[in-house]
Amino acid sequence: MVMTKEMMDAVERENVVFFATSTADGTPNVVPIGFARPMDSKTIMIVDNYMNKTRKNLENNPKASLVPRDASKCPYQFKGTVEVIESGKYFDEAVDWVKSVSSKHAPKAAVLLKVEEIYSVQPGPEAGAKVA
């Protein structure tokens, strides 16, 4: 699936997204994340600054979902598979990005969500409809 420029711009503008994971047996977990942005039309980077349960979930079940905080600005849910990266180019990009915003954080990993499905979260009759 491919995010449109409008979708990518909206994710970039949001300062908080809700990131959902689940345990291997299906127990859900949702956390607010302050560092998330599109890397390209198929990938969203989420920075792991404080993940605990979320990180354990991703290690056992790499499927995840992300919804920007303000659905009126970005009414989409992005679902896909993640890759956790603790060194190299993407990790360095995550560290540089976080350090440019705040010296309080020490990123542990860059989490790359490969977008496989996109759904509408717009209220109304199309709520939950698959967009791409």
C-alpha positions as MATLAB code, in Angstrom:
seq = 'MVMTKEMMDAVERENVVFFATSTADGTPNVVPIGFARPMDSKTIMIVDNYMNKTRKNLENNPKASLVPRDASKCPYQFKGTVEVIESGKYFDEAVDWVKSVSSKHAPKAAVLLKVEEIYSVQPGPEAGAKVA';
ca = [
       0.000    0.000    0.000;
       1.104    3.527   -0.676;
       0.410    6.616    1.407;
      -0.589    9.702   -0.544;
       1.273   12.979   -0.118;
      -1.722   14.264    1.871;
      -1.463   11.299    4.275;
       2.294   11.677    4.650;
       2.037   15.428    5.266;
      -0.677   14.905    7.880;
       1.370   12.294    9.779;
       4.391   14.610    9.637;
       2.402   17.522   11.117;
       0.960   15.526   14.024;
       3.010   15.690   17.210;
       1.439   12.570   18.725;
       0.267    9.302   17.209;
      -1.320    6.312   18.894;
       0.659    3.132   18.272;
      -1.079   -0.197   18.784;
       0.592   -3.564   19.258;
      -0.437   -6.851   20.806;
       1.167   -9.745   22.591;
       1.699  -13.016   20.756;
      -1.607  -14.259   22.241;
      -3.514  -11.116   21.213;
      -3.601   -8.884   24.322;
      -3.763   -5.313   22.948;
      -1.571   -2.381   23.953;
      -1.836    1.237   22.744;
       0.622    4.018   23.585;
       1.041    7.663   22.570;
       4.242    8.283   20.613;
       5.738   11.751   20.169;
       8.175   10.885   17.398;
       6.643    9.411   14.245;
       7.072   10.508   10.654;
       6.932    9.073    7.131;
      10.232    8.020    5.614;
       8.671    7.385    2.199;
       5.235    6.498    0.804;
       5.352    2.992    2.315;
       7.207    3.484    5.612;
       6.608    5.353    8.875;
       9.434    5.704   11.405;
       8.481    5.531   15.083;
      11.227    6.295   17.604;
      11.568    4.030   20.621;
      12.480    6.332   23.494;
      10.555    4.642   26.317;
       8.932    1.496   24.928;
       8.639   -1.411   27.353;
       5.496   -3.515   26.764;
       5.341   -2.196   23.212;
       8.887   -3.346   22.471;
       8.266   -6.799   23.959;
       5.111   -7.057   21.878;
       6.977   -6.129   18.686;
       9.652   -8.738   19.394;
       6.963  -11.444   19.615;
       4.433  -10.072   17.119;
       5.696   -7.566   14.516;
       2.205   -6.483   13.421;
       1.208   -2.962   14.490;
      -1.197   -0.134   13.774;
      -0.866    3.632   13.983;
      -3.490    6.389   14.125;
      -2.585   10.104   14.283;
      -4.019   11.895   17.329;
      -6.208   14.323   15.402;
      -8.434   12.340   13.049;
      -9.858   15.542   11.579;
      -6.408   16.326   10.143;
      -5.405   12.762    9.247;
      -8.404   10.416    9.315;
      -6.458    7.223    8.625;
      -5.291    4.090   10.368;
      -2.066    2.586    9.038;
      -1.457   -1.148    9.585;
       1.607   -3.173    8.797;
       4.694   -5.038    9.898;
       7.535   -3.448   11.831;
      11.277   -3.812   11.834;
      13.171   -2.716   14.957;
      16.563   -1.172   14.127;
      19.162   -0.482   16.827;
      22.090    0.655   14.678;
      22.899    1.971   11.237;
      21.409    4.596    8.955;
      17.802    4.613   10.207;
      18.803    4.472   13.856;
      21.239    7.364   13.322;
      18.464    9.360   11.598;
      16.162    8.716   14.563;
      18.816    9.848   17.057;
      19.617   13.001   15.061;
      15.919   13.857   14.745;
      15.180   13.379   18.448;
      18.312   15.253   19.565;
      17.372   18.182   17.292;
      14.097   18.486   19.238;
      15.025   17.507   22.798;
      18.122   16.625   24.763;
      16.007   14.755   27.360;
      15.491   11.672   25.190;
      17.889    8.844   24.374;
      16.470    6.761   21.515;
      16.816    3.005   21.917;
      15.688    2.089   18.391;
      14.070    3.191   15.182;
      10.888    1.211   14.527;
       9.971    1.121   10.851;
       6.311    0.402   10.109;
       5.928   -0.953    6.572;
       2.417    0.163    5.662;
       0.403   -2.758    4.265;
      -3.173   -1.500    4.735;
      -4.818    1.895    5.205;
      -8.297    2.382    6.688;
     -10.556    5.393    7.181;
     -11.236    6.563   10.736;
     -13.422    9.419    9.489;
     -16.741    9.419   11.364;
     -19.729    8.438    9.250;
     -20.799    5.675    6.934;
     -17.265    5.125    5.567;
     -15.711    4.627    9.037;
     -13.522    1.541    8.974;
     -13.518    1.278    5.191;
     -10.303    0.114    3.585;
      -8.745    3.016    1.682;
      -5.720    1.246    0.231;
];
